[in-house]
Structure formats: C-alpha cells, structure tokens
PDB file of C-alpha atoms and ligand atoms in Angstrom:
ATOM      1  CA  UNK A 212      -8.552 -16.268  13.205  1.00  0.00           C
ATOM      2  CA  UNK A 213      -9.765 -12.918  14.106  1.00  0.00           C
ATOM      3  CA  UNK A 214     -14.057 -13.058  13.715  1.00  0.00           C
ATOM      4  CA  UNK A 215     -15.389 -11.025  10.336  1.00  0.00           C
ATOM      5  CA  UNK A 216     -18.625 -10.783   8.952  1.00  0.00           C
ATOM      6  CA  UNK A 217     -18.695 -13.306   6.093  1.00  0.00           C
ATOM      7  CA  UNK A 218     -21.507 -11.297   4.229  1.00  0.00           C
ATOM      8  CA  UNK A 219     -18.930  -8.762   2.892  1.00  0.00           C
ATOM      9  CA  UNK A 220     -16.794 -11.885   1.595  1.00  0.00           C
ATOM     10  CA  UNK A 221     -16.905 -13.675  -1.165  1.00  0.00           C
ATOM     11  CA  UNK A 222     -16.664 -16.978  -0.771  1.00  0.00           C
ATOM     12  CA  UNK A 223     -13.985 -17.919  -2.693  1.00  0.00           C
ATOM     13  CA  UNK A 224     -11.653 -15.459  -0.396  1.00  0.00           C
ATOM     14  CA  UNK A 225     -13.283 -16.633   3.059  1.00  0.00           C
ATOM     15  CA  UNK A 226     -11.572 -19.863   1.928  1.00  0.00           C
ATOM     16  CA  UNK A 227      -8.833 -18.016   1.078  1.00  0.00           C
ATOM     17  CA  UNK A 228      -8.247 -16.865   4.408  1.00  0.00           C
ATOM     18  CA  UNK A 229      -9.441 -19.993   5.990  1.00  0.00           C
ATOM     19  CA  UNK A 230      -6.556 -21.705   4.080  1.00  0.00           C
ATOM     20  CA  UNK A 231      -3.960 -19.681   2.697  1.00  0.00           C
ATOM     21  CA  UNK A 232      -1.170 -21.879   2.110  1.00  0.00           C
ATOM     22  CA  UNK A 233      -3.003 -24.593   0.278  1.00  0.00           C
ATOM     23  CA  UNK A 234      -3.439 -21.669  -2.261  1.00  0.00           C
ATOM     24  CA  UNK A 235       0.724 -21.906  -2.843  1.00  0.00           C
ATOM     25  CA  UNK A 236       1.214 -24.947  -4.826  1.00  0.00           C
ATOM     26  CA  UNK A 237      -1.511 -24.370  -7.520  1.00  0.00           C
ATOM     27  CA  UNK A 238       1.099 -23.000  -9.726  1.00  0.00           C
ATOM     28  CA  UNK A 239      -0.301 -22.874 -13.075  1.00  0.00           C
ATOM     29  CA  UNK A 240      -3.845 -23.149 -11.708  1.00  0.00           C
ATOM     30  CA  UNK A 241      -5.598 -19.685 -10.839  1.00  0.00           C
ATOM     31  CA  UNK A 242      -6.771 -19.935  -7.853  1.00  0.00           C
ATOM     32  CA  UNK A 243      -9.740 -17.959  -9.393  1.00  0.00           C
ATOM     33  CA  UNK A 244     -12.718 -17.568 -12.048  1.00  0.00           C
ATOM     34  CA  UNK A 245     -13.543 -14.668 -14.012  1.00  0.00           C
ATOM     35  CA  UNK A 246     -16.582 -14.834 -11.987  1.00  0.00           C
ATOM     36  CA  UNK A 247     -14.837 -15.062  -8.820  1.00  0.00           C
ATOM     37  CA  UNK A 248     -13.052 -12.014  -9.680  1.00  0.00           C
ATOM     38  CA  UNK A 249     -16.153 -10.369 -10.598  1.00  0.00           C
ATOM     39  CA  UNK A 250     -17.747 -10.574  -7.115  1.00  0.00           C
ATOM     40  CA  UNK A 251     -14.801  -9.679  -5.387  1.00  0.00           C
ATOM     41  CA  UNK A 252     -14.273  -6.434  -7.747  1.00  0.00           C
ATOM     42  CA  UNK A 253     -18.269  -5.555  -6.482  1.00  0.00           C
ATOM     43  CA  UNK A 254     -17.480  -5.827  -2.845  1.00  0.00           C
ATOM     44  CA  UNK A 255     -14.145  -3.918  -2.906  1.00  0.00           C
ATOM     45  CA  UNK A 256     -16.129  -1.317  -4.898  1.00  0.00           C
ATOM     46  CA  UNK A 257     -18.482  -0.706  -2.287  1.00  0.00           C
ATOM     47  CA  UNK A 258     -16.085  -0.894   0.646  1.00  0.00           C
ATOM     48  CA  UNK A 259     -13.613   1.781  -1.201  1.00  0.00           C
ATOM     49  CA  UNK A 260     -16.325   4.607  -1.764  1.00  0.00           C
ATOM     50  CA  UNK A 261     -16.747   4.503   2.258  1.00  0.00           C
ATOM     51  CA  UNK A 262     -12.842   5.061   2.345  1.00  0.00           C
ATOM     52  CA  UNK A 263     -11.144   8.440   1.325  1.00  0.00           C
ATOM     53  CA  UNK A 264      -7.625   8.772  -0.690  1.00  0.00           C
ATOM     54  CA  UNK A 265      -6.071  10.357   2.333  1.00  0.00           C
ATOM     55  CA  UNK A 266      -7.322   8.301   5.457  1.00  0.00           C
ATOM     56  CA  UNK A 267      -7.289   9.686   8.425  1.00  0.00           C
ATOM     57  CA  UNK A 268      -6.786   6.597  10.644  1.00  0.00           C
ATOM     58  CA  UNK A 269      -7.237   8.687  14.594  1.00  0.00           C
ATOM     59  CA  UNK A 270     -11.191   9.042  13.359  1.00  0.00           C
ATOM     60  CA  UNK A 271     -11.346   6.059  11.014  1.00  0.00           C
ATOM     61  CA  UNK A 272     -11.107   3.698  13.593  1.00  0.00           C
ATOM     62  CA  UNK A 273     -10.093   3.265  17.327  1.00  0.00           C
ATOM     63  CA  UNK A 274      -7.901   0.151  15.628  1.00  0.00           C
ATOM     64  CA  UNK A 275      -4.709   1.871  14.539  1.00  0.00           C
ATOM     65  CA  UNK A 276      -3.548   2.660  17.892  1.00  0.00           C
ATOM     66  CA  UNK A 277      -1.836  -0.707  17.413  1.00  0.00           C
ATOM     67  CA  UNK A 278      -0.921  -0.479  14.294  1.00  0.00           C
ATOM     68  CA  UNK A 279       1.804  -2.298  11.665  1.00  0.00           C
ATOM     69  CA  UNK A 280       2.961  -0.292   8.469  1.00  0.00           C
ATOM     70  CA  UNK A 281       4.278  -2.985   6.164  1.00  0.00           C
ATOM     71  CA  UNK A 282       6.236  -1.992   2.534  1.00  0.00           C
ATOM     72  CA  UNK A 283       6.420  -3.190  -0.762  1.00  0.00           C
ATOM     73  CA  UNK A 284       4.957  -7.040  -0.720  1.00  0.00           C
ATOM     74  CA  UNK A 285       5.881  -7.572  -4.916  1.00  0.00           C
ATOM     75  CA  UNK A 286       4.401 -11.100  -4.718  1.00  0.00           C
ATOM     76  CA  UNK A 287       5.972 -12.441  -1.570  1.00  0.00           C
ATOM     77  CA  UNK A 288       3.321 -14.225   0.088  1.00  0.00           C
ATOM     78  CA  UNK A 289       5.066 -16.231   2.578  1.00  0.00           C
ATOM     79  CA  UNK A 290       6.113 -12.688   3.584  1.00  0.00           C
ATOM     80  CA  UNK A 291       2.319 -11.280   3.874  1.00  0.00           C
ATOM     81  CA  UNK A 292       1.550 -14.866   6.150  1.00  0.00           C
ATOM     82  CA  UNK A 293       4.474 -13.799   8.633  1.00  0.00           C
ATOM     83  CA  UNK A 294       3.474  -9.786   8.097  1.00  0.00           C
ATOM     84  CA  UNK A 295       0.031 -11.105   9.065  1.00  0.00           C
ATOM     85  CA  UNK A 296       0.606 -13.448  12.075  1.00  0.00           C
ATOM     86  CA  UNK A 297       0.673 -10.328  14.757  1.00  0.00           C
ATOM     87  CA  UNK A 298      -2.648  -9.318  13.483  1.00  0.00           C
ATOM     88  CA  UNK A 299      -4.571 -12.859  13.638  1.00  0.00           C
ATOM     89  CA  UNK A 300      -2.667 -13.657  17.159  1.00  0.00           C
ATOM     90  CA  UNK A 301      -4.046 -10.666  18.163  1.00  0.00           C
ATOM     91  CA  UNK A 302      -0.709  -8.604  18.983  1.00  0.00           C
ATOM     92  CA  UNK A 303      -1.938  -5.397  16.883  1.00  0.00           C
ATOM     93  CA  UNK A 304      -5.370  -4.490  15.748  1.00  0.00           C
ATOM     94  CA  UNK A 305      -4.719  -2.648  12.892  1.00  0.00           C
ATOM     95  CA  UNK A 306      -2.357  -2.528   9.304  1.00  0.00           C
ATOM     96  CA  UNK A 307      -1.733   0.011   6.574  1.00  0.00           C
ATOM     97  CA  UNK A 308       0.201  -1.626   3.564  1.00  0.00           C
ATOM     98  CA  UNK A 309       1.744   0.799   1.584  1.00  0.00           C
ATOM     99  CA  UNK A 310       1.154  -0.848  -1.845  1.00  0.00           C
ATOM    100  CA  UNK A 311       3.603  -2.536  -4.487  1.00  0.00           C
ATOM    101  CA  UNK A 312       1.693  -6.130  -4.042  1.00  0.00           C
ATOM    102  CA  UNK A 313       2.441  -7.467  -7.265  1.00  0.00           C
ATOM    103  CA  UNK A 314       5.339  -7.931  -9.889  1.00  0.00           C
ATOM    104  CA  UNK A 315       8.820  -9.701  -9.270  1.00  0.00           C
ATOM    105  CA  UNK A 316       7.791 -12.294  -6.811  1.00  0.00           C
ATOM    106  CA  UNK A 317       6.085 -15.644  -7.615  1.00  0.00           C
ATOM    107  CA  UNK A 318       2.610 -14.666  -5.736  1.00  0.00           C
ATOM    108  CA  UNK A 319       1.252 -11.496  -7.227  1.00  0.00           C
ATOM    109  CA  UNK A 320      -2.129 -13.011  -7.695  1.00  0.00           C
ATOM    110  CA  UNK A 321      -2.335 -14.640  -4.333  1.00  0.00           C
ATOM    111  CA  UNK A 322      -0.914 -11.565  -2.593  1.00  0.00           C
ATOM    112  CA  UNK A 323      -3.567  -8.788  -3.551  1.00  0.00           C
ATOM    113  CA  UNK A 324      -6.458 -11.105  -3.824  1.00  0.00           C
ATOM    114  CA  UNK A 325      -5.594 -11.777  -0.275  1.00  0.00           C
ATOM    115  CA  UNK A 326      -4.948  -8.602   0.909  1.00  0.00           C
ATOM    116  CA  UNK A 327      -8.454  -7.558  -0.462  1.00  0.00           C
ATOM    117  CA  UNK A 328      -9.720 -10.427   1.265  1.00  0.00           C
ATOM    118  CA  UNK A 329      -8.127  -8.634   4.503  1.00  0.00           C
ATOM    119  CA  UNK A 330      -9.638  -5.411   3.908  1.00  0.00           C
ATOM    120  CA  UNK A 331     -13.255  -7.083   3.437  1.00  0.00           C
ATOM    121  CA  UNK A 332     -13.404  -9.134   6.771  1.00  0.00           C
ATOM    122  CA  UNK A 333     -11.292  -6.396   8.775  1.00  0.00           C
ATOM    123  CA  UNK A 334     -12.456  -3.094   6.890  1.00  0.00           C
ATOM    124  CA  UNK A 335     -11.286  -1.069  10.092  1.00  0.00           C
ATOM    125  CA  UNK A 336      -8.460  -2.734  10.592  1.00  0.00           C
ATOM    126  CA  UNK A 337      -6.746  -3.325   7.149  1.00  0.00           C
ATOM    127  CA  UNK A 338      -6.370  -0.523   4.844  1.00  0.00           C
ATOM    128  CA  UNK A 339      -4.484  -0.787   1.424  1.00  0.00           C
ATOM    129  CA  UNK A 340      -2.713   1.954  -0.392  1.00  0.00           C
ATOM    130  CA  UNK A 341      -2.247   1.817  -4.312  1.00  0.00           C
ATOM    131  CA  UNK A 342       2.072   1.967  -5.418  1.00  0.00           C
ATOM    132  CA  UNK A 343       3.540   2.582  -8.750  1.00  0.00           C
ATOM    133  CA  UNK A 344       2.966  -1.198  -8.977  1.00  0.00           C
ATOM    134  CA  UNK A 345      -0.664  -1.464  -9.239  1.00  0.00           C
ATOM    135  CA  UNK A 346      -1.045  -0.140 -13.183  1.00  0.00           C
ATOM    136  CA  UNK A 347      -1.136  -2.982 -15.312  1.00  0.00           C
ATOM    137  CA  UNK A 348       1.044  -1.450 -18.127  1.00  0.00           C
ATOM    138  CA  UNK A 349       4.237  -1.730 -15.599  1.00  0.00           C
ATOM    139  CA  UNK A 350       2.788  -5.108 -14.936  1.00  0.00           C
ATOM    140  CA  UNK A 351       3.280  -6.197 -18.119  1.00  0.00           C
ATOM    141  CA  UNK A 352       7.425  -4.660 -18.017  1.00  0.00           C
ATOM    142  CA  UNK A 353       7.742  -6.491 -14.591  1.00  0.00           C
ATOM    143  CA  UNK A 354       5.655 -10.301 -14.648  1.00  0.00           C
ATOM    144  CA  UNK A 355       2.138  -9.925 -12.957  1.00  0.00           C
ATOM    145  CA  UNK A 356       0.763  -9.559 -16.927  1.00  0.00           C
ATOM    146  CA  UNK A 357       2.215 -12.701 -17.610  1.00  0.00           C
ATOM    147  CA  UNK A 358       1.734 -14.428 -14.397  1.00  0.00           C
ATOM    148  CA  UNK A 359      -2.076 -13.894 -15.386  1.00  0.00           C
ATOM    149  CA  UNK A 360      -1.430 -15.018 -19.009  1.00  0.00           C
ATOM    150  CA  UNK A 361      -0.343 -18.331 -17.172  1.00  0.00           C
ATOM    151  CA  UNK A 362      -3.453 -19.033 -15.631  1.00  0.00           C
ATOM    152  CA  UNK A 363      -5.813 -17.515 -17.943  1.00  0.00           C
ATOM    153  CA  UNK A 364      -4.625 -19.202 -21.670  1.00  0.00           C
ATOM    154  CA  UNK A 365      -8.233 -17.598 -23.062  1.00  0.00           C
ATOM    155  CA  UNK A 366      -7.759 -14.649 -24.214  1.00  0.00           C
ATOM    156  CA  UNK A 367     -11.080 -13.118 -23.868  1.00  0.00           C
ATOM    157  CA  UNK A 368     -10.849 -14.605 -20.337  1.00  0.00           C
ATOM    158  CA  UNK A 369      -7.433 -13.046 -19.732  1.00  0.00           C
ATOM    159  CA  UNK A 370      -9.217  -9.425 -20.865  1.00  0.00           C
ATOM    160  CA  UNK A 371     -11.795  -9.601 -18.827  1.00  0.00           C
ATOM    161  CA  UNK A 372      -9.545 -10.489 -15.539  1.00  0.00           C
ATOM    162  CA  UNK A 373      -6.758  -8.226 -16.310  1.00  0.00           C
ATOM    163  CA  UNK A 374      -9.322  -5.092 -16.595  1.00  0.00           C
ATOM    164  CA  UNK A 375     -11.209  -6.289 -13.556  1.00  0.00           C
ATOM    165  CA  UNK A 376      -7.734  -6.479 -11.319  1.00  0.00           C
ATOM    166  CA  UNK A 377      -6.901  -3.248 -13.042  1.00  0.00           C
ATOM    167  CA  UNK A 378     -10.318  -1.378 -11.602  1.00  0.00           C
ATOM    168  CA  UNK A 379      -9.299  -2.527  -7.981  1.00  0.00           C
ATOM    169  CA  UNK A 380      -6.303  -0.544  -8.309  1.00  0.00           C
ATOM    170  CA  UNK A 381      -8.193   1.968  -8.988  1.00  0.00           C
ATOM    171  CA  UNK A 382     -10.177   1.900  -5.567  1.00  0.00           C
ATOM    172  CA  UNK A 383      -6.982   1.684  -3.177  1.00  0.00           C
ATOM    173  CA  UNK A 384      -6.394   4.695  -0.831  1.00  0.00           C
ATOM    174  CA  UNK A 385      -3.353   6.747  -1.798  1.00  0.00           C
ATOM    175  CA  UNK A 386      -2.309   7.539   2.300  1.00  0.00           C
ATOM    176  CA  UNK A 387      -3.089   7.248   5.555  1.00  0.00           C
ATOM    177  CA  UNK A 388      -1.986   9.360   8.622  1.00  0.00           C
ATOM    178  CA  UNK A 389      -1.877   7.241  11.883  1.00  0.00           C
ATOM    179  CA  UNK A 390      -2.794   8.220  15.397  1.00  0.00           C
ATOM    180  CA  UNK A 391       1.123   9.218  15.949  1.00  0.00           C
ATOM    181  CA  UNK A 392       1.320  12.066  13.258  1.00  0.00           C
ATOM    182  CA  UNK A 393       2.847   9.529  10.668  1.00  0.00           C
ATOM    183  CA  UNK A 394       1.649   9.402   7.041  1.00  0.00           C
ATOM    184  CA  UNK A 395       2.358   6.677   5.261  1.00  0.00           C
ATOM    185  CA  UNK A 396       2.546   7.080   1.226  1.00  0.00           C
ATOM    186  CA  UNK A 397       3.927   4.625  -1.056  1.00  0.00           C
ATOM    187  CA  UNK A 398       7.321   6.765  -2.735  1.00  0.00           C
ATOM    188  CA  UNK A 399       7.046   9.913  -0.715  1.00  0.00           C
ATOM    189  CA  UNK A 400       6.018  13.353  -1.712  1.00  0.00           C
ATOM    190  CA  UNK A 401       6.289  16.004  -4.639  1.00  0.00           C
ATOM    191  CA  UNK A 402       8.972  18.571  -5.584  1.00  0.00           C
ATOM    192  CA  UNK A 403       5.913  21.393  -4.545  1.00  0.00           C
ATOM    193  CA  UNK A 404       4.599  20.154  -1.055  1.00  0.00           C
ATOM    194  CA  UNK A 405       0.971  19.918  -1.053  1.00  0.00           C
ATOM    195  CA  UNK A 406      -1.868  19.481   2.152  1.00  0.00           C
ATOM    196  CA  UNK A 407      -2.924  16.033   2.125  1.00  0.00           C
ATOM    197  CA  UNK A 408      -6.705  16.781   1.896  1.00  0.00           C
ATOM    198  CA  UNK A 409      -6.088  17.524  -1.775  1.00  0.00           C
ATOM    199  CA  UNK A 410      -5.847  13.944  -2.005  1.00  0.00           C
ATOM    200  CA  UNK A 411      -9.653  13.556  -1.451  1.00  0.00           C
ATOM    201  CA  UNK A 412     -10.615  15.076  -4.583  1.00  0.00           C
ATOM    202  CA  UNK A 413      -8.912  12.516  -6.490  1.00  0.00           C
ATOM    203  CA  UNK A 414     -11.807  10.426  -7.737  1.00  0.00           C
ATOM    204  CA  UNK A 415     -12.279   7.045  -7.379  1.00  0.00           C
ATOM    205  CA  UNK A 416     -11.956   5.057  -9.194  1.00  0.00           C
ATOM    206  CA  UNK A 417      -8.871   7.331  -9.665  1.00  0.00           C
ATOM    207  CA  UNK A 418      -8.993   7.968 -13.637  1.00  0.00           C
ATOM    208  CA  UNK A 419     -12.323   8.084 -13.635  1.00  0.00           C
ATOM    209  CA  UNK A 420     -12.281  12.344 -13.906  1.00  0.00           C
ATOM    210  CA  UNK A 421     -15.321  12.774 -15.830  1.00  0.00           C
ATOM    211  CA  UNK A 422     -16.795  15.261 -12.671  1.00  0.00           C
ATOM    212  CA  UNK A 423     -13.881  17.370 -12.530  1.00  0.00           C
ATOM    213  CA  UNK A 424     -14.484  20.535 -14.792  1.00  0.00           C
ATOM    214  CA  UNK A 425     -11.425  22.663 -13.937  1.00  0.00           C
ATOM    215  CA  UNK A 426      -8.800  21.347 -15.796  1.00  0.00           C
ATOM    216  CA  UNK A 427      -6.102  22.955 -13.729  1.00  0.00           C
ATOM    217  CA  UNK A 428      -7.323  21.313 -10.993  1.00  0.00           C
ATOM    218  CA  UNK A 429      -7.354  17.574 -12.675  1.00  0.00           C
ATOM    219  CA  UNK A 430      -3.785  18.370 -13.704  1.00  0.00           C
ATOM    220  CA  UNK A 431      -2.942  18.984 -10.988  1.00  0.00           C
ATOM    221  CA  UNK A 432      -4.365  15.566  -9.121  1.00  0.00           C
ATOM    222  CA  UNK A 433      -2.686  13.576 -11.807  1.00  0.00           C
ATOM    223  CA  UNK A 434       0.719  15.193 -10.977  1.00  0.00           C
ATOM    224  CA  UNK A 435       0.394  14.748  -7.620  1.00  0.00           C
ATOM    225  CA  UNK A 436      -1.023  11.129  -7.874  1.00  0.00           C
ATOM    226  CA  UNK A 437       1.754  10.317 -10.327  1.00  0.00           C
ATOM    227  CA  UNK A 438       4.567  12.037  -7.753  1.00  0.00           C
ATOM    228  CA  UNK A 439       3.616  10.308  -4.652  1.00  0.00           C
ATOM    229  CA  UNK A 440       3.716   6.662  -6.194  1.00  0.00           C
ATOM    230  CA  UNK A 441       6.943   7.238  -7.657  1.00  0.00           C
ATOM    231  CA  UNK A 442       9.152  10.162  -6.525  1.00  0.00           C
ATOM    232  CA  UNK A 443      12.505   9.060  -4.453  1.00  0.00           C
ATOM    233  CA  UNK A 444      14.008  11.166  -1.697  1.00  0.00           C
ATOM    234  CA  UNK A 445      17.823  12.782  -2.083  1.00  0.00           C
ATOM    235  CA  UNK A 446      20.296  13.079   0.512  1.00  0.00           C
ATOM    236  CA  UNK A 447      22.022  15.496  -1.845  1.00  0.00           C
ATOM    237  CA  UNK A 448      21.067  19.042  -0.392  1.00  0.00           C
ATOM    238  CA  UNK A 449      22.146  20.920  -3.525  1.00  0.00           C
ATOM    239  CA  UNK A 450      19.974  18.672  -5.362  1.00  0.00           C
ATOM    240  CA  UNK A 451      17.987  20.953  -7.994  1.00  0.00           C
ATOM    241  CA  UNK A 452      14.618  20.758  -7.468  1.00  0.00           C
ATOM    242  CA  UNK A 453      13.517  19.880 -11.288  1.00  0.00           C
ATOM    243  CA  UNK A 454      16.600  16.915 -11.096  1.00  0.00           C
ATOM    244  CA  UNK A 455      14.921  13.243 -11.576  1.00  0.00           C
ATOM    245  CA  UNK A 456      15.875   9.974 -10.165  1.00  0.00           C
ATOM    246  CA  UNK A 457      16.123   6.941 -12.432  1.00  0.00           C
ATOM    247  CA  UNK A 458      12.914   6.638 -12.067  1.00  0.00           C
ATOM    248  CA  UNK A 459      11.960   9.617 -14.166  1.00  0.00           C
ATOM    249  CA  UNK A 460      10.439  11.442 -11.370  1.00  0.00           C
ATOM    250  CA  UNK A 461      11.694  14.273  -8.968  1.00  0.00           C
ATOM    251  CA  UNK A 462      13.838  14.048  -6.237  1.00  0.00           C
ATOM    252  CA  UNK A 463      12.709  15.419  -2.887  1.00  0.00           C
ATOM    253  CA  UNK A 464      14.660  16.749  -0.429  1.00  0.00           C
ATOM    254  CA  UNK A 465      15.051  17.441   3.120  1.00  0.00           C
ATOM    255  CA  UNK A 466      13.536  20.995   3.275  1.00  0.00           C
ATOM    256  CA  UNK A 467      10.932  19.613   0.816  1.00  0.00           C
ATOM    257  CA  UNK A 468      10.294  17.358   3.603  1.00  0.00           C
ATOM    258  CA  UNK A 469      10.452  19.977   6.200  1.00  0.00           C
ATOM    259  CA  UNK A 470       7.640  21.838   4.557  1.00  0.00           C
ATOM    260  CA  UNK A 471       5.467  19.327   3.603  1.00  0.00           C
ATOM    261  CA  UNK A 472       5.405  18.340   7.007  1.00  0.00           C
ATOM    262  CA  UNK A 473       4.762  21.661   8.676  1.00  0.00           C
ATOM    263  CA  UNK A 474       1.808  22.418   6.342  1.00  0.00           C
ATOM    264  CA  UNK A 475       0.165  19.102   7.348  1.00  0.00           C
ATOM    265  CA  UNK A 476       1.160  18.959  10.832  1.00  0.00           C
ATOM    266  CA  UNK A 477       2.672  15.885  11.110  1.00  0.00           C
ATOM    267  CA  UNK A 478       5.926  14.696  12.097  1.00  0.00           C
ATOM    268  CA  UNK A 479       7.650  11.999   9.791  1.00  0.00           C
ATOM    269  CA  UNK A 480       6.818   9.789   6.563  1.00  0.00           C
ATOM    270  CA  UNK A 481       6.860   6.383   6.353  1.00  0.00           C
ATOM    271  CA  UNK A 482       7.318   5.176   2.053  1.00  0.00           C
ATOM    272  CA  UNK A 483       8.916   2.188   0.740  1.00  0.00           C
ATOM    273  CA  UNK A 484       9.334   2.136  -2.735  1.00  0.00           C
ATOM    274  CA  UNK A 485      13.153   1.484  -3.512  1.00  0.00           C
ATOM    275  CA  UNK A 486      14.300  -1.767  -2.775  1.00  0.00           C
ATOM    276  CA  UNK A 487      18.085  -0.847  -3.260  1.00  0.00           C
ATOM    277  CA  UNK A 488      17.540   1.105  -0.055  1.00  0.00           C
ATOM    278  CA  UNK A 489      17.165  -2.504   1.455  1.00  0.00           C
ATOM    279  CA  UNK A 490      14.248  -3.410   4.654  1.00  0.00           C
ATOM    280  CA  UNK A 491      15.089   0.193   6.574  1.00  0.00           C
ATOM    281  CA  UNK A 492      16.515   3.073   6.637  1.00  0.00           C
ATOM    282  CA  UNK A 493      16.486   6.702   8.375  1.00  0.00           C
ATOM    283  CA  UNK A 494      16.756   8.816   5.132  1.00  0.00           C
ATOM    284  CA  UNK A 495      16.584  12.395   7.214  1.00  0.00           C
ATOM    285  CA  UNK A 496      16.917  11.785  11.035  1.00  0.00           C
ATOM    286  CA  UNK A 497      13.307  11.419  12.515  1.00  0.00           C
ATOM    287  CA  UNK A 498      11.434  12.658   9.814  1.00  0.00           C
ATOM    288  CA  UNK A 499      11.763  10.395   6.911  1.00  0.00           C
ATOM    289  CA  UNK A 500      11.674   6.947   7.081  1.00  0.00           C
ATOM    290  CA  UNK A 501      12.116   3.904   4.472  1.00  0.00           C
ATOM    291  CA  UNK A 502      10.661   0.214   4.954  1.00  0.00           C
ATOM    292  CA  UNK A 503      10.870  -2.542   2.401  1.00  0.00           C
ATOM    293  CA  UNK A 504       8.780  -5.537   3.816  1.00  0.00           C
ATOM    294  CA  UNK A 505       9.603  -8.409   1.171  1.00  0.00           C
ATOM    295  CA  UNK A 506      12.087 -10.567   0.709  1.00  0.00           C
ATOM    296  CA  UNK A 507      15.617 -11.335   0.933  1.00  0.00           C
ATOM    297  CA  UNK A 508      15.461  -8.957   4.650  1.00  0.00           C
ATOM    298  CA  UNK A 509      11.746  -8.067   5.449  1.00  0.00           C
ATOM    299  CA  UNK A 510      10.897  -5.373   7.740  1.00  0.00           C
ATOM    300  CA  UNK A 511       8.107  -3.653   9.514  1.00  0.00           C
ATOM    301  CA  UNK A 512       7.089  -0.809  11.582  1.00  0.00           C
ATOM    302  CA  UNK A 513       4.995  -0.843  14.885  1.00  0.00           C
ATOM    303  CA  UNK A 514       3.625   1.590  16.374  1.00  0.00           C
ATOM    304  CA  UNK A 515       1.893   1.185  19.285  1.00  0.00           C
ATOM    305  CA  UNK A 516       0.898   3.301  23.341  1.00  0.00           C
ATOM    306  CA  UNK A 517       2.812   6.805  21.323  1.00  0.00           C
ATOM    307  CA  UNK A 518       6.090   4.034  20.837  1.00  0.00           C
ATOM    308  CA  UNK A 519       7.626   2.919  17.137  1.00  0.00           C
ATOM    309  CA  UNK A 520       9.623   0.141  16.526  1.00  0.00           C
ATOM    310  CA  UNK A 521      10.883  -1.770  13.232  1.00  0.00           C
ATOM    311  CA  UNK A 522      10.554  -5.362  13.675  1.00  0.00           C
ATOM    312  CA  UNK A 523      11.264  -8.407  11.323  1.00  0.00           C
ATOM    313  CA  UNK A 524       8.658 -10.986  10.478  1.00  0.00           C
ATOM    314  CA  UNK A 525       8.924 -12.969  13.732  1.00  0.00           C
ATOM    315  CA  UNK A 526       7.624  -9.735  15.331  1.00  0.00           C
ATOM    316  CA  UNK A 527      11.251  -9.457  17.610  1.00  0.00           C
ATOM    317  CA  UNK A 528      12.268  -5.478  17.994  1.00  0.00           C
ATOM    318  CA  UNK A 529      15.007  -4.700  15.149  1.00  0.00           C
ATOM    319  CA  UNK A 530      15.524  -0.563  16.478  1.00  0.00           C
ATOM    320  CA  UNK A 531      13.182   1.762  18.182  1.00  0.00           C
ATOM    321  CA  UNK A 532      12.481   5.026  16.544  1.00  0.00           C
ATOM    322  CA  UNK A 533      10.524   6.627  19.330  1.00  0.00           C
ATOM    323  CA  UNK A 534       9.855   5.953  23.268  1.00  0.00           C
ATOM    324  CA  UNK A 535       6.654   5.707  24.522  1.00  0.00           C
ATOM    325  CA  UNK A 536       5.355   9.485  25.314  1.00  0.00           C
ATOM    326  CA  UNK A 537       5.761  10.319  28.876  1.00  0.00           C
ATOM    327  CA  UNK A 538       2.248   9.308  31.517  1.00  0.00           C
TER     328      UNK A 538
HETATM  329 MN1  LIG B  56       7.275   1.183  -5.760  1.00  0.00          MN
END
C-alpha cells in the first residue's frame, strides 16, 4: 500500500482500501451505513471543490507523467483490483478513471466507493471523471438502484443513501488533459466543437446553476455536459451533423474531431462508453481511441516518458500507440 494521509480518508474507506477482497463476500449486506456514506460525502465534497471539471494534469501534479487511463468499470470490482495493482506496485504514478463506475455489474457500490477512497487517499494521483451512468435515473434502468435497494430495505434510509450517492456524482470532473496532450473524456465531443476550459464554468455540484444568470450560457453548458457523456463517433464521413446515435445523442465525425483537437491544441482523444466496440479500437487513426476496462476483456492505456501503450490487466503490452519521443 502506498502511504496516504489518514486525515482525509474516513475510517470506513480506510478499511476498504486495506482489505478490498473481504467486501466481495458481503452480497446482501451494505458495506457502508447511511452515516458512513454521509461522512464520505463531506470529505469528497471538500476535495472536489479543489479539482476543476477540466483538469490539466500537467499543472495539477507531476505524477501523471507515468499514468493509466481507464475506461468503463460497470461494477466490475475484480477488474478494479487488477487495474490498480501496478499503481500499488509503483509501476505507475497516476490514474484517470473515465466514468461509468456503476450499473450492469455486480459490485457498483463497492466500485464507486473504492474509487472515491482512492481519490481521497491520493488526491494528486487519482482523478475520477463522470460518465453517463453517474446518474440515478439511468441507475433505475441498469441495476445500481436495485443494488442499493437490496442493501437498504428501509425506504427512508434508502432515499437518503441514494440522494447522497447522487450528489457524489455531481462532484466528479468531466475531462482530463494528460502531459502528452491527450484528452480523456467519457463518451466524446459535441457536434459543435468547443474549448475545453468552458467546462470549468459548469458548477460543482454540476446541476447547481443558481449562480449563473445568463440563460444562453446555462443552456450551452448543460448541452455540452450531456453530449460529452453520451455522444458516439461515426466512421461514416457523410454522417449528417444532426444524425443521432442509438443513444439518441449526436454522432461526431472525423472533421469534428480534427477541429476540436486543433481548437484545444491537443493530439488525441481517449473515450470509452460503447461496449460493442470491445476493449480497444483506434477509431480515427492517431486521433480517437476507444478503451473499455471491464469484463470480459478489459484493457487500459498507459502513458509514460512520451510513449503510449495499450495494456491488459496483467500489465502486458497489447499494442504500442506511440513511441517514446527522441532525446
Ligand atoms: Mn457510458
């Protein structure tokens, strides 16, 4: 275990960090009480206010010069333990998780709480981005809501816990820019390319627009907030900008990606979101990469010393995306 400041990590999460496997046998018992979830929220709220929605990792901390980028988790706690192993073995220094922590898989609650524990324990090394499944109305359809109901049979307690979890979602970041000028974002970009720093005008908690008076700005921010967590890319160059993916949100094509990268002075985009694309795909050559990090075939991206690799969860190299820079 890497050393961390216990002051910032509630005791319930310290226990989880120390023996995560022990929690996987507690199928119908909640790993946390309402009181503990409340304490976790207080700590995470304070931390999240110090992290922008669009985090420039180069400025944020030196640990992201050797980092992992992780795609959808979907309650696959076993994969989380394998993904984070190189971090604990000090083979990597930093990790960005690109969202979709809950739903579909068995251990949504454990997964999201473990990742929050990691970001409290190593705030300058672990960043969580919000995916489209960090949304209680979606959780109602895809299983996490029912998972929480199983743990909290008392309706009042269930309501309080699910509201607190929902406000944890509201505090996560939305995009991270790596030292190699890659941007990590859950699903992708809007049909209208935008400058990433506009994300920092979105409040935290994300739905608290009480301080923004300008209605047009409010509308634009909400629209970008939704599209970056939902949009899919389309390889069809003739795709009409108004065409919508099966999710009901917009497709983005290669020219849109080009304009976005140019506007933001970036080299490439990492995204996750679509499990039918499998564990890894180079969607637009050298510009848009898809990565998925939960079962059946999880993979991760590793950036180090100017080089970029796709690795499996045994840390074996599956593919080299970029060679080390000369010198
Ligand atoms: Mn998704």
